[in-house]
Every structure is written in C-alpha cells, then in structure tokens.
Coordinates of C-alpha atoms in Angstrom, one line a residue:
Chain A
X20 CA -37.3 15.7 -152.1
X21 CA -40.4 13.6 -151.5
X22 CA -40.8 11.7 -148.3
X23 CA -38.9 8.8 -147.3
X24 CA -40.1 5.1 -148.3
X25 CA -39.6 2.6 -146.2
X26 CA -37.9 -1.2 -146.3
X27 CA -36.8 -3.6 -143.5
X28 CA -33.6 -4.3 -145.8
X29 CA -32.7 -2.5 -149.2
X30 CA -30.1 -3.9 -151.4
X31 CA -27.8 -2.8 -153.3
X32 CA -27.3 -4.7 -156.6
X33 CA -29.8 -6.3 -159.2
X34 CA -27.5 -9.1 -160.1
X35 CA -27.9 -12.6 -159.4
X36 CA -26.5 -11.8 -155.9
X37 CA -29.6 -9.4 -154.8
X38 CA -32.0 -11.0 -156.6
X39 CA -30.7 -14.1 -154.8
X40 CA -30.6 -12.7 -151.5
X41 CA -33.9 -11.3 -152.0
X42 CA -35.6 -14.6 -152.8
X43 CA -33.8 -16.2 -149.5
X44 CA -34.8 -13.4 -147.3
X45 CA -38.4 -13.3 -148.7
X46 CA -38.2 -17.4 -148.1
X47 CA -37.1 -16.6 -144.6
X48 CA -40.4 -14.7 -144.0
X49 CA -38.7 -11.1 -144.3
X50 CA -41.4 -8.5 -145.8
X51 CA -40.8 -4.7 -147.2
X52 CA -37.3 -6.1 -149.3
X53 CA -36.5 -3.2 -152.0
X54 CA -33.8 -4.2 -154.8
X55 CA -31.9 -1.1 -156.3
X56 CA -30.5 -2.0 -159.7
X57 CA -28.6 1.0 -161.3
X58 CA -29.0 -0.2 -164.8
X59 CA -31.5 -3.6 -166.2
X60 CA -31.3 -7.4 -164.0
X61 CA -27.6 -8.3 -165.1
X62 CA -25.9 -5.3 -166.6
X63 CA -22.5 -5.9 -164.6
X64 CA -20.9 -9.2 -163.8
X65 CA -23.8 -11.7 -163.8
X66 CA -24.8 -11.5 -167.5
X67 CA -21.2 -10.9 -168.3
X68 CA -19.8 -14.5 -167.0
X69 CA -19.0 -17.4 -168.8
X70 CA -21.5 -19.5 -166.7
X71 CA -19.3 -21.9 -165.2
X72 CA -19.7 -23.6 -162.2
X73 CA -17.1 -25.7 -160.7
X74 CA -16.1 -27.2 -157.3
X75 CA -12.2 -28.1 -158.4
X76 CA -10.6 -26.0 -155.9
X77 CA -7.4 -25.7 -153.6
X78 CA -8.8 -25.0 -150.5
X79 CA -11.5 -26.7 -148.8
X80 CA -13.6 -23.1 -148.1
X81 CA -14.0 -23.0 -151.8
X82 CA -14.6 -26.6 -152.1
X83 CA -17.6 -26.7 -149.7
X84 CA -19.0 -23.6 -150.4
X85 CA -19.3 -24.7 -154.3
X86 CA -20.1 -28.7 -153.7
X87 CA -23.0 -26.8 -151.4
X88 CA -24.1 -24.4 -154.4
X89 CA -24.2 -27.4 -157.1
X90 CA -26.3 -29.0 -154.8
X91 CA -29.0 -26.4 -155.0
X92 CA -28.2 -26.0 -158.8
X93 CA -29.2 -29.4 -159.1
X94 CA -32.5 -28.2 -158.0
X95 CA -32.7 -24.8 -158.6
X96 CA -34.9 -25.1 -162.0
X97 CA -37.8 -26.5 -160.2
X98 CA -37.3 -24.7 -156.9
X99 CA -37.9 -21.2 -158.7
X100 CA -40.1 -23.0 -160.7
X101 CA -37.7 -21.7 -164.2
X102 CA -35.5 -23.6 -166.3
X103 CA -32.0 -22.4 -165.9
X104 CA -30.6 -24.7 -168.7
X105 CA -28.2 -26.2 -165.8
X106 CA -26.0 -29.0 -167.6
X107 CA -23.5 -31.0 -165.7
X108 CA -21.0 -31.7 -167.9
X109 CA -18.0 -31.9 -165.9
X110 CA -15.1 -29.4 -166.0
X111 CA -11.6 -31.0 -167.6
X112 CA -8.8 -29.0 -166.0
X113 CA -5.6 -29.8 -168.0
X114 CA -2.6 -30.4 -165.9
X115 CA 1.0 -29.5 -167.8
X116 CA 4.0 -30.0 -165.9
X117 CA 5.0 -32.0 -162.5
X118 CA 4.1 -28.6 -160.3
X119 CA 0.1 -29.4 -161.4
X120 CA 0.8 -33.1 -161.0
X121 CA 1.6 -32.4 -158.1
X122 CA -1.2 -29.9 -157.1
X123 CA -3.9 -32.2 -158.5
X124 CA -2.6 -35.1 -156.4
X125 CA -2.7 -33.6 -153.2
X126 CA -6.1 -32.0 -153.9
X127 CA -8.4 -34.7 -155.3
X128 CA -8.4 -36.6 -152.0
X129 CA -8.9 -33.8 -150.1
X130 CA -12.2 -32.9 -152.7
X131 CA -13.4 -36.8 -152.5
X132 CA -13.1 -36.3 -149.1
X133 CA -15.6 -33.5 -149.1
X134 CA -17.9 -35.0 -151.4
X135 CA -16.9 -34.2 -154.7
X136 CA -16.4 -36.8 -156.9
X137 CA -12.8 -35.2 -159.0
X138 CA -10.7 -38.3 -160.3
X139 CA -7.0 -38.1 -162.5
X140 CA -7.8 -38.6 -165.9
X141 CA -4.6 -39.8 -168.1
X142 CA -4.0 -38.2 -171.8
X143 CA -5.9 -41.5 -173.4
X144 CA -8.9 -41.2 -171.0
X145 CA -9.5 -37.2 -172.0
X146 CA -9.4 -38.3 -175.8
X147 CA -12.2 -40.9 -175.4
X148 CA -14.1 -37.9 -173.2
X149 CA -13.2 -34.8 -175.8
X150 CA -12.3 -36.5 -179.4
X151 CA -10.2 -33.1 -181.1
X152 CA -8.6 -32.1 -177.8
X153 CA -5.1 -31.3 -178.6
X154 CA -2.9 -33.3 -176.5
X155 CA 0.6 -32.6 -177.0
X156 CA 2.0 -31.4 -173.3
X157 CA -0.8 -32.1 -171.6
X158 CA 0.2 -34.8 -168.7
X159 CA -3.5 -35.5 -168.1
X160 CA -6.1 -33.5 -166.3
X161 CA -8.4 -33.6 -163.1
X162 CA -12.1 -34.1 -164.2
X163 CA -15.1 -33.8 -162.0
X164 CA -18.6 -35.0 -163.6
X165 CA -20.8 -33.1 -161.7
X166 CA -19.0 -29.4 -162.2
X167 CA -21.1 -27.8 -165.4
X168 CA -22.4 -24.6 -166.6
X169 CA -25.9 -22.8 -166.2
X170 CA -27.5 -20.0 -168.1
X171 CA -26.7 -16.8 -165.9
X172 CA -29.5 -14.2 -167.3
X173 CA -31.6 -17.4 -166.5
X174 CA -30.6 -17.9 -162.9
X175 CA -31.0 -14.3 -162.4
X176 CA -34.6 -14.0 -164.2
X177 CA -35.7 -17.2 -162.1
X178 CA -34.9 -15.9 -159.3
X179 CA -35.9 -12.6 -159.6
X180 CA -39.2 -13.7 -160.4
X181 CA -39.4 -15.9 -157.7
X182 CA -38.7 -12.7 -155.3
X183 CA -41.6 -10.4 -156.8
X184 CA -43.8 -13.4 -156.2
X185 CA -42.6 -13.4 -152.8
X186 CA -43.3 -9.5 -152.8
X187 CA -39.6 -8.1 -153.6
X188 CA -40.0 -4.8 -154.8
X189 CA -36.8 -4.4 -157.7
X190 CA -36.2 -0.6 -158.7
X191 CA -34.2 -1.0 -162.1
X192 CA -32.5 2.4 -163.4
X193 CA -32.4 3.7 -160.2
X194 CA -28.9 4.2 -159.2
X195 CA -28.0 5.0 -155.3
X196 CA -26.4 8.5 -155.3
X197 CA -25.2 8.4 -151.3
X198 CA -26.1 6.3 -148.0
X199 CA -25.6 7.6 -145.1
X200 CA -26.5 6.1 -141.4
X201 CA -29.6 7.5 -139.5
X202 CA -29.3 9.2 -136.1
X203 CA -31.7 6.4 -134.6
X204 CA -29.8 3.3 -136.3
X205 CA -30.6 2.4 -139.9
X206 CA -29.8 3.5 -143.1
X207 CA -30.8 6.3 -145.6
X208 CA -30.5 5.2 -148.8
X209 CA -30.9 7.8 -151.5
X210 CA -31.7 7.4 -155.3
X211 CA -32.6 9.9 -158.1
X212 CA -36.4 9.6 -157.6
X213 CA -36.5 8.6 -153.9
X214 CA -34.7 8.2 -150.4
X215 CA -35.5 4.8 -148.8
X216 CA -34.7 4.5 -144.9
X217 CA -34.2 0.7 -143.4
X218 CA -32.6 -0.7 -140.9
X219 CA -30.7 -3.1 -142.8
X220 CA -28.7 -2.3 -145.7
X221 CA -27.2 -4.9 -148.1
X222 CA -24.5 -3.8 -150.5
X223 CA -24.2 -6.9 -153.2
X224 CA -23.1 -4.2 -156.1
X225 CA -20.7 -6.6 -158.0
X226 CA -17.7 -4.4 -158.8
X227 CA -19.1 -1.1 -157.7
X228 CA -19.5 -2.7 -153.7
X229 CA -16.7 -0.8 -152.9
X230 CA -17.8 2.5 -154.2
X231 CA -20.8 1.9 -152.1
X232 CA -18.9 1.0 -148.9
X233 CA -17.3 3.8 -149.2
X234 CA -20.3 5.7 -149.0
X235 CA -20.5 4.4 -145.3
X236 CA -17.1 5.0 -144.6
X237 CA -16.3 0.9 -145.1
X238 CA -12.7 0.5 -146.8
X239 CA -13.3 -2.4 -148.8
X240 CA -9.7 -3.3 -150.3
X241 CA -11.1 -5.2 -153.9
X242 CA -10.6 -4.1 -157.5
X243 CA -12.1 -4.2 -160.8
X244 CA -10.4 -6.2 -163.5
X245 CA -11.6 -6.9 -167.1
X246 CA -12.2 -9.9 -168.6
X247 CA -13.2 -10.6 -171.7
X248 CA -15.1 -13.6 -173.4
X249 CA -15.8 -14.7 -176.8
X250 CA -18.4 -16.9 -178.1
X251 CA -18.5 -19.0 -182.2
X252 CA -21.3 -19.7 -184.2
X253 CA -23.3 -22.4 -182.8
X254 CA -22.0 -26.0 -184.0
X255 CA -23.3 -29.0 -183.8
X256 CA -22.7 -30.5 -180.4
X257 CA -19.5 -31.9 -179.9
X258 CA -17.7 -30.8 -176.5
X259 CA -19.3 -32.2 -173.3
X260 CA -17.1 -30.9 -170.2
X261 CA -15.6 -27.3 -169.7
X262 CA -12.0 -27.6 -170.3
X263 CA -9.6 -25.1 -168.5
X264 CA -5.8 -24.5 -168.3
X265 CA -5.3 -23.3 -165.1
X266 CA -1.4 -22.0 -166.7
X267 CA -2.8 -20.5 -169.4
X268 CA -5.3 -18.6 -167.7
X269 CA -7.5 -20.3 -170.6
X270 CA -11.3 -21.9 -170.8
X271 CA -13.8 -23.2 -173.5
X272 CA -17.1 -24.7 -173.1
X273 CA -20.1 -25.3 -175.2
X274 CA -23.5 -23.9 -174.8
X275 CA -26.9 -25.6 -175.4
X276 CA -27.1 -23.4 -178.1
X277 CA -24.1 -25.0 -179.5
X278 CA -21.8 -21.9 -179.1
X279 CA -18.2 -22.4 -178.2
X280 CA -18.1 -19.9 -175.3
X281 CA -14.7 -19.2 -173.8
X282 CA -11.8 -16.9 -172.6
X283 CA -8.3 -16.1 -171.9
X284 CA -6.5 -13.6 -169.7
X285 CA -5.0 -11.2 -170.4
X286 CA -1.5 -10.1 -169.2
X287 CA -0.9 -6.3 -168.1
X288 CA -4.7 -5.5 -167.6
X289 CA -4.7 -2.9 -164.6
X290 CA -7.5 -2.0 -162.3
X291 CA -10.7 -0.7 -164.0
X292 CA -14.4 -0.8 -164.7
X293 CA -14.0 -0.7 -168.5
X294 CA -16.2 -3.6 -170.8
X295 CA -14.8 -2.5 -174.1
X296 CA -13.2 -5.8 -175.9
X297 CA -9.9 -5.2 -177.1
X298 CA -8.5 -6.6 -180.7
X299 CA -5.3 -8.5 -178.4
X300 CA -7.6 -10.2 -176.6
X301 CA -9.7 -11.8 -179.9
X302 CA -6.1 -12.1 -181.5
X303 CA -4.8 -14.4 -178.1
X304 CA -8.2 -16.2 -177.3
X305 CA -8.4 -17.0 -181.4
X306 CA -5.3 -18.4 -181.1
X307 CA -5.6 -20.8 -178.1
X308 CA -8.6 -22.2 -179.0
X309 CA -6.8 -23.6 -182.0
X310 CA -3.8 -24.7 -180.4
X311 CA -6.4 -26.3 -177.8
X312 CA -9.0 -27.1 -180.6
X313 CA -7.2 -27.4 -184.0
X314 CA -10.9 -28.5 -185.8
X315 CA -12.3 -24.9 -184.8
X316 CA -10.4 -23.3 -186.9
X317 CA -12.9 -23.0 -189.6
X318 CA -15.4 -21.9 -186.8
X319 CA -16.5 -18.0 -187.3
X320 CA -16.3 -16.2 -184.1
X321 CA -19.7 -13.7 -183.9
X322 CA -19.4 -11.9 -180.9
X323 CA -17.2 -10.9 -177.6
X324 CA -17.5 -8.6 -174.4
X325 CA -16.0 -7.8 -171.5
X326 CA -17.0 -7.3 -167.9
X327 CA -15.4 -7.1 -164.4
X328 CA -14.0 -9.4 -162.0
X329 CA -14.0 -8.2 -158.6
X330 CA -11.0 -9.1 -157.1
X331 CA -9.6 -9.1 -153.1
X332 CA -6.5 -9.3 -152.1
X333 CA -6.4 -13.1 -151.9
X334 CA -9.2 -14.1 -154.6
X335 CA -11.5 -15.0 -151.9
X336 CA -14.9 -13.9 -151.3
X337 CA -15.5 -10.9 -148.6
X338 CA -18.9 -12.2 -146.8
X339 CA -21.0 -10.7 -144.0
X340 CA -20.9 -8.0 -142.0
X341 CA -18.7 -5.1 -140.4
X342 CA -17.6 -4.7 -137.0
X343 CA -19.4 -0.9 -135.8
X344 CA -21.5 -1.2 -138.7
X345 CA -24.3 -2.5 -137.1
X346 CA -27.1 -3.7 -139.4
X347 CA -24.9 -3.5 -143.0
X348 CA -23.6 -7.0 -145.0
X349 CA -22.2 -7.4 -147.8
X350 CA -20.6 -9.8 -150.3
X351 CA -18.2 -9.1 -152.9
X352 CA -14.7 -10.1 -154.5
X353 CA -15.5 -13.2 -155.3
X354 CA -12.9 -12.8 -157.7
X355 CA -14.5 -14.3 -160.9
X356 CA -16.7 -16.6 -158.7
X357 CA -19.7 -14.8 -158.2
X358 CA -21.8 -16.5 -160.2
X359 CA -21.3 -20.4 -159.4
X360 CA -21.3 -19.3 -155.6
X361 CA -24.5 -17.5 -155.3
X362 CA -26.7 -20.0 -154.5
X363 CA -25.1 -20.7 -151.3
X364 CA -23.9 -17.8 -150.2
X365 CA -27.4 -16.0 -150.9
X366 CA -28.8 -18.4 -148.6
X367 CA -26.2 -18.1 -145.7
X368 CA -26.4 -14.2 -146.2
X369 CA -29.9 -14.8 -145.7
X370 CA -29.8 -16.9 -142.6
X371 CA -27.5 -14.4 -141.2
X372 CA -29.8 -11.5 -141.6
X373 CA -32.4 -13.0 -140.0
X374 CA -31.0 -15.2 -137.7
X375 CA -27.5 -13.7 -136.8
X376 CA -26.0 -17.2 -137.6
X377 CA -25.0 -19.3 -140.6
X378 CA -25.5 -23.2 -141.2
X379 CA -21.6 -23.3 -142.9
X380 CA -18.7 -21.0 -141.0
X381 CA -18.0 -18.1 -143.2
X382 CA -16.1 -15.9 -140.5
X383 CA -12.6 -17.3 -142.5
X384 CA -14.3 -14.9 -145.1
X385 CA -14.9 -11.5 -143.2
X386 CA -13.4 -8.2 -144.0
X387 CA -12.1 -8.1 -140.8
X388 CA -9.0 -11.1 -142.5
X389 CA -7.0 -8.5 -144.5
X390 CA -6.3 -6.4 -141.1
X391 CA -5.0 -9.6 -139.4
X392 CA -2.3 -10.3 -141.8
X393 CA -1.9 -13.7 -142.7
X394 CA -3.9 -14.6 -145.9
X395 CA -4.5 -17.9 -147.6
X396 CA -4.6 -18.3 -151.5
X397 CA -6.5 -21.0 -153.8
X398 CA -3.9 -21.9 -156.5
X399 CA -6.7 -22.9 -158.6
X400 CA -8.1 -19.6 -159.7
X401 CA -8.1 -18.2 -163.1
X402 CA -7.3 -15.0 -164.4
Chain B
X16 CA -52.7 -18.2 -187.8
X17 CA -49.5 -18.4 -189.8
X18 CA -46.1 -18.1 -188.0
X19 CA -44.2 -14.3 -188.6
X20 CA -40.3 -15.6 -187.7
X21 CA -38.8 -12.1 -187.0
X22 CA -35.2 -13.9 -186.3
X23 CA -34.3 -16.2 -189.0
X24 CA -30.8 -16.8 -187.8
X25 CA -32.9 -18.2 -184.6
X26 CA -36.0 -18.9 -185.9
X27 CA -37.4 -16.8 -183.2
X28 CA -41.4 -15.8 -183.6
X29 CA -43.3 -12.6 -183.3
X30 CA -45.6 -14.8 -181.2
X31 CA -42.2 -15.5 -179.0
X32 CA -41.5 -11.7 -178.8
X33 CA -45.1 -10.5 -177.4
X34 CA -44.7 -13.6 -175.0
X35 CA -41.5 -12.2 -173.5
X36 CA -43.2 -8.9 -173.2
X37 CA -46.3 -10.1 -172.0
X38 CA -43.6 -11.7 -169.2
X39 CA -42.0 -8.5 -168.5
X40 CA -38.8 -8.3 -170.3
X41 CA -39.6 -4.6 -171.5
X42 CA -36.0 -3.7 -172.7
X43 CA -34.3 -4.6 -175.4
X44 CA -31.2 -6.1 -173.2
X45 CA -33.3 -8.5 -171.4
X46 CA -35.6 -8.9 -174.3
X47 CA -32.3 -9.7 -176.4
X48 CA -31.5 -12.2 -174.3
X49 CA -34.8 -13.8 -173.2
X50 CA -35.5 -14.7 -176.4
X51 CA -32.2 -14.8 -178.5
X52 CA -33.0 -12.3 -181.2
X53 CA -30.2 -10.3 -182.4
X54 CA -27.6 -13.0 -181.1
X55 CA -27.7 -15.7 -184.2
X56 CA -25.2 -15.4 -186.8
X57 CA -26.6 -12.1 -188.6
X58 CA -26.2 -10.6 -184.8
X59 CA -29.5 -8.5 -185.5
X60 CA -29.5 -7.0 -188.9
X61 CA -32.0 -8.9 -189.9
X62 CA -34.4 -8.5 -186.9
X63 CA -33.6 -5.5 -185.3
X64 CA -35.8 -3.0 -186.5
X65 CA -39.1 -5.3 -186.2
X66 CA -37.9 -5.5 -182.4
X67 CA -37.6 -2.2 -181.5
X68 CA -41.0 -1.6 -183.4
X69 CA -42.5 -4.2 -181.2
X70 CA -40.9 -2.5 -178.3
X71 CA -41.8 0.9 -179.1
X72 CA -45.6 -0.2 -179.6
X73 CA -48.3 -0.3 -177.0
X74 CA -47.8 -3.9 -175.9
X75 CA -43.9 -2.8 -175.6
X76 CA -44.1 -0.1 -173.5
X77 CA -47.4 -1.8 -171.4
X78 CA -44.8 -2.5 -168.6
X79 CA -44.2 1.5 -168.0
X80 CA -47.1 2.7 -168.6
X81 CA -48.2 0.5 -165.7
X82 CA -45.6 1.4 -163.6
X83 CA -44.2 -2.2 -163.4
X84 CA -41.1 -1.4 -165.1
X85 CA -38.7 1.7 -165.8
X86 CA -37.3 2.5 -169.1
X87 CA -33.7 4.4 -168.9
X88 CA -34.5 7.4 -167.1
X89 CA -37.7 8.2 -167.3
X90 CA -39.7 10.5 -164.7
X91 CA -42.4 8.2 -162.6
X92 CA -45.2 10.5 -163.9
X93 CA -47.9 8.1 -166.7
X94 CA -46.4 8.7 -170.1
X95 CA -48.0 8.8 -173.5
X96 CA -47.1 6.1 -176.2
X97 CA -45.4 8.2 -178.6
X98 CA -43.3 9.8 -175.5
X99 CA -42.1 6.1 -174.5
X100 CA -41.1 5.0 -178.1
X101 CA -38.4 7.6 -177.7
X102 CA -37.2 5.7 -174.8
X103 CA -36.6 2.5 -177.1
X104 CA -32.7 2.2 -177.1
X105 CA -30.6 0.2 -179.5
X106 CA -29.4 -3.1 -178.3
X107 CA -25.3 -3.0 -177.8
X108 CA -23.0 -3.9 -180.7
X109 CA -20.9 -6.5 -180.0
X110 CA -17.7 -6.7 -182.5
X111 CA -16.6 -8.6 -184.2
X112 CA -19.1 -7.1 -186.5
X113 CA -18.8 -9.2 -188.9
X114 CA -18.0 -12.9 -188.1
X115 CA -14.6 -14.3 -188.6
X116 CA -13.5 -17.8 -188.6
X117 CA -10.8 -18.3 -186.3
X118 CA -7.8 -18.8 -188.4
X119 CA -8.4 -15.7 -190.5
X120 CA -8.1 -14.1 -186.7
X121 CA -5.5 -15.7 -185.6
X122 CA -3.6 -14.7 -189.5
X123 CA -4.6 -11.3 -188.5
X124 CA -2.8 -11.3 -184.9
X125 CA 0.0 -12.8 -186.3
X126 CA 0.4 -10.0 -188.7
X127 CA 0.3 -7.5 -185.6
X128 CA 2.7 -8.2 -184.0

C-alpha cells in the first residue's frame, strides 16, 4: 500500500449529487475536493431517472426545497456554462376520485402560497393543453407551468465539468472498499489503487449510501427499490407537460428528442439493487400508456431499464450530518427525488460544510427523525 | 471535407464522435449518451462497431494514456495502444431488442396472463 493522498473532503458518489456538491464546495472556496465514482459519471440513479422535476407536493419541505431547485434550474445552463436541455413544460397530475379532489384543494393554496404557481385544471381545460389525453374518469388535474424536465447525463456532465475547472479531482472506477475514522479526527478512505485521508468525508452514494455508512458504523434505515422506465421511438412533438397519476403510480413525458419517456410501478417489487427490466413491467407500462394515450398505440417502444430508488422510511430525504460523527454528511433516500432536488440541496450541503449553517432549515430532514418517532408523509409521491 | 454520418438513425458524425472524445467522454457509456449513437431506432447495429473502433484508436484511448481518465480496471501504470483497445467494452443492450409498437405489447401481456 502506497502512501496516503490527501483531501480536505472526499466524496463518495459520482452522480449528480457529488458532482453537485463538488462544484458548490469548490464555489465556496474549498480546495483538495476528490470525487470517488465506483463505475462512470451516472452509472446508478442519476442517468437512470426519468428527468422530471416537479414542485407539486404535499408538504411544504418538499415544496420549498423544489420551488428553490427550479429556481436554479432556470439558470443552471448558463451558470455551468452547459446546456442542460431544461424545458418547462409543466407537469399535469390527473386527479380521479373525490379523495384527490380533495388533496389537490387543500394543497394548491398552500403551493401558491409558497410561490408556486399550481392552479385546478377541469377535464375541458387538460384537452385544449394535451389534445389525445384519454379522459374518461379523470375529474381534472392540478397543473403547474413552471414544473418540467432536464437532461440528467447533462446536469451531471455540466456540473462535473464545472468542478474540474474549479480543480475537483473525480476518480472514476475506483470503488471505496472500507472507511474507517483516524485516531487524530478524519477519515481514511481506502480504494483499490489508493487510501485517501481527510477530514471531511461525504457519503452521496445513491443507493449504496447505506452500505457506506455502515462502513462507519452509521445505521442508515433506507432501501433499494427498482424502477423501471421505458422510452418510444421519437415522434413528432406532440405532448407538452409531464402527465402523472399519482393512483396509478404512472408517468409519461416527451423528450426534446421526441421520445415518449415514461413509467409505471410496479406492485410486489421487494428491496434490491437489481437494474434488470422485467417483461411485466413492459406488458403493464405498454398497457397504460394506451389507456392514457390511445394514439400511441402504433408507437414502437425501443428501449427500457431499470435503476434504484432509494427509499427512507417516510419518502423524505436524509440530509446532513450525524451526531458523534464529527466531520461526516451525507444525503440520501430521496426516494425517487434525487435528481430534481440536487441543485438545492448540493448547495445547502455545501454551505453546511463550510459554514456549519444552511440558508433553508433542513434539521426536519436529519437521521436523527426516525429515532424520535413521529414521521410525516408526502401523499404525493410515486412509486 | 465530406461528412462520414456513423449513426444514421441519428444522423450523428464521425466529426461529432472525435469532438466528444476530444471533450473527454472516453467510454462508450458516456460517449453513448453524449452524442446519441446507438440510441436511435436501429439501437446500435448500425453504428456500433465504427464506435468502438474510434474508441479503441489512439484519439480514443488519449484520455488514459494521459492519465485524465480510467478505463474499467486498469492499473495506473502508461499503457500501450493495443493494450487499451482491450479495454474497449460493449455498450449495454437494452431490450426490447427489437422495437415493438405498443399494441403488439400490450396483445402479448394480454396473452400472459
């Protein structure tokens, strides 16, 4: 074993998270930052993901924290200085029966109250907006213009590039094989090739975070979950917002390219880090998007995958750091969230690095939540 | 100079290609999706091969030889070309192999069940 390198932080994770926080905490004036991907820039969740990025949610924690990510969306492309083919094309979320009447009534004030602009759209409203939506028990649906979709291998590229010009040094297939803490504070964090020791450690591995915690002797109660996605030849443009059925566990969008790119859960899936796609899940997703869509039916589907969601207990984020683990963060089971919330949270990870604060509360979100019992739930998550 | 198109379901260029890996995107997963190639309706039969010769050829494997990138498991020590061309790894197959329009799948499923 050669000797040691040194880092003031190392993280864990090449996905849009720890490229992310690697950019912020470069922009913060941090030096010596060393990224440890185990495979190439996206191999788990980020490049998996549908790319959507919404801000219709229950409670107001999710609400903020995405109105404050679309926000720097909005300027991310010339920020990094790389087009991330961000479109805002609104997300359509069908509401079915009087229980999401209900629902979307008490929780489009409280998201125009924030900021967000959701209003009620009624069944002849969504067919002026998406002409072939099938309409039949569909009471109307809760539509917010500025929700939309980016390109994730392009947020992740941008902003990877953005942190080597800021002097990020990113290890790809270099996987970390054990951490451990140093007598004197710190971490040792040990790879194939190398052992890096720093002070910091930050553990942003997607659905391995937990195997990595674990490492350190941090119990980190999320777990892996499949999902899979499916994407059509391209078409000629025809479908501007992301449409979702919140009781179907179902979503379609279309990508600049012109793909239909959507998916469908899945019932009886159990906890694991497989990405094989399954012939039930083509079957299912084939189906709804012809219930949904009867026009695609002649549409060839070309391709499908799988990745992981990362889910906690209460489909809520797990941000910051650990009480007695003095100098590690992390950030994980965001549940199927990830992506849309990284620009934020990134940024607040970064200010509390270097600063020991954030600029938006994000104790609600601490590990520390599943020990004190009472949890809260977003009744607007998929999947 | 006359165009080479190396993805016709894309209409991606070989000038395209030696752009990406001029940029970095040594692999054939980030070079897949950089570009496009191998994702348009023939989902890389067509293209494939001339990729992975690009990638296997001096400008491909610049990135390693310089020590800016790693290929899969490769030791740290300078490697020759020929060495690195064995490193060049087929992109992942996504089924359906063969595209399907929707209601044949949806026929199928029925069946299934």
């Amino acid at each position: 074993m050669s000797v040691a390198r040194t880092a003031e932080i190392v993280i864990v994770g090449g996905g849009v998270s720890g490229m992310a926080c690697a950019y912020n905490l470069a922009r913060r004036g941090m030096r010596d930052i060393v990224v440890l991907e185990k495979g190439y820039p996206g191999v788990g969740a980020t490049g998996r993901c549908g790319g959507g990025i919404r801000q219709q949610w229950g409670l107001e924690e999710n609400v903020i924290l995405a109105h404050e990510s679309v926000k720097i969306f909005e300027h991310l492309s010339s920020e990094l200085d790389f087009n991330i083919f961000f479109r805002q094309g609104g997300y359509l979320m069908l509401v079915h029966d009087e229980r999401e009447q209900a629902l979307v009534e008490e929780t489009i004030p409280m998201q125009n109250r924030l900021g967000v602009p959701t209003r009620f759209l009624a069944p002849e409203e969504i067919r002026g907006r998406v002409p072939g939506l099938a309409l039949d028990g569909v009471r109307g649906g809760a539509f917010c213009p500025t929700d939309g979709t980016a390109y994730p291998y392009a947020v992740l590229w941008g902003y990877a590039e953005a942190a080597r010009r800021l002097g990020v040094r990113v290890y790809l297939h270099t996987e970390v094989r054990a951490v451990s803490r140093l007598a004197g504070g710190g971490f040792a964090v040990e790879t194939a090739h190398e052992t890096f020791h720093a002070p910091r450690l930050l553990n942003v591995a997607g659905a391995r975070t937990r195997d990595v915690a674990a490492m350190l002797g941090v119990d980190v109660p999320t777990r892996p979950f499949r999902h899979e996605i499916a994407v059509t030849e391209p078409l000629k443009t025809f479908l501007e917002p992301m449409v979702i059925s919140v009781r179907h566990g179902f979503y379609f969008s279309q990508s600049l390219r012109g793909e239909v790119v959507g998916g469908i859960g899945l019932d009886g899936e159990t906890p694991s880090h497989t990405s094989a796609s399954s012939p039930d899940f083509l079957f299912k997703y084939a189906a709804a998007l012809r219930r949904f869509f009867p026009a695609l039916g002649g549409a060839r589907i070309i391709r499908q995958w799988a990745g992981s969601y990362d889910m906690s207990p209460d489909h809520r984020p797990i941000i910051g750091g650990v009480a007695g683990a003095e100098g590690y963060f992390h950030a994980c089971g965001f549940s199927g969230h990830g992506f849309m919330l990284c620009p934020i949270v990134s940024r607040l990870l970064a200010e509390l690095i270097t600063t020991g604060r954030t600029s938006l509360p994000i104790e609600g979100l601490s590990l520390e939540r599943f020990a004190a019992g009472e949890l809260a739930h977003d009744p607007y998550v998929v999947g | 100079m006359a165009k080479t198109i190396v993805c016709h379901c894309e209409d991606i260029t070989l000038d395209e290609l030696h752009s990406a890996l001029a940029q970095g995107y040594f692999e054939i997963e980030s070079l897949k999706r950089y570009t496009g190639i191998a994702t348009g309706k023939c989902q890389g039969k067509c293209c494939i091969v001339q990729t992975l010769r690009e990638l296997a050829s001096p400008r491909g494997s610049a990135g390693i030889r310089a020590g800016l990138a790693h290929g899969p498991g490769e030791p740290l020590a300078p490697m020759r070309d020929e060495d690195l061309a064995a490193l060049v790894r087929i992109p992942t197959i996504r089924q359906p192999v063969t595209p399907l329009r929707i209601d044949d799948i949806v026929e199928l499923g029925a069946e299934e069940e």
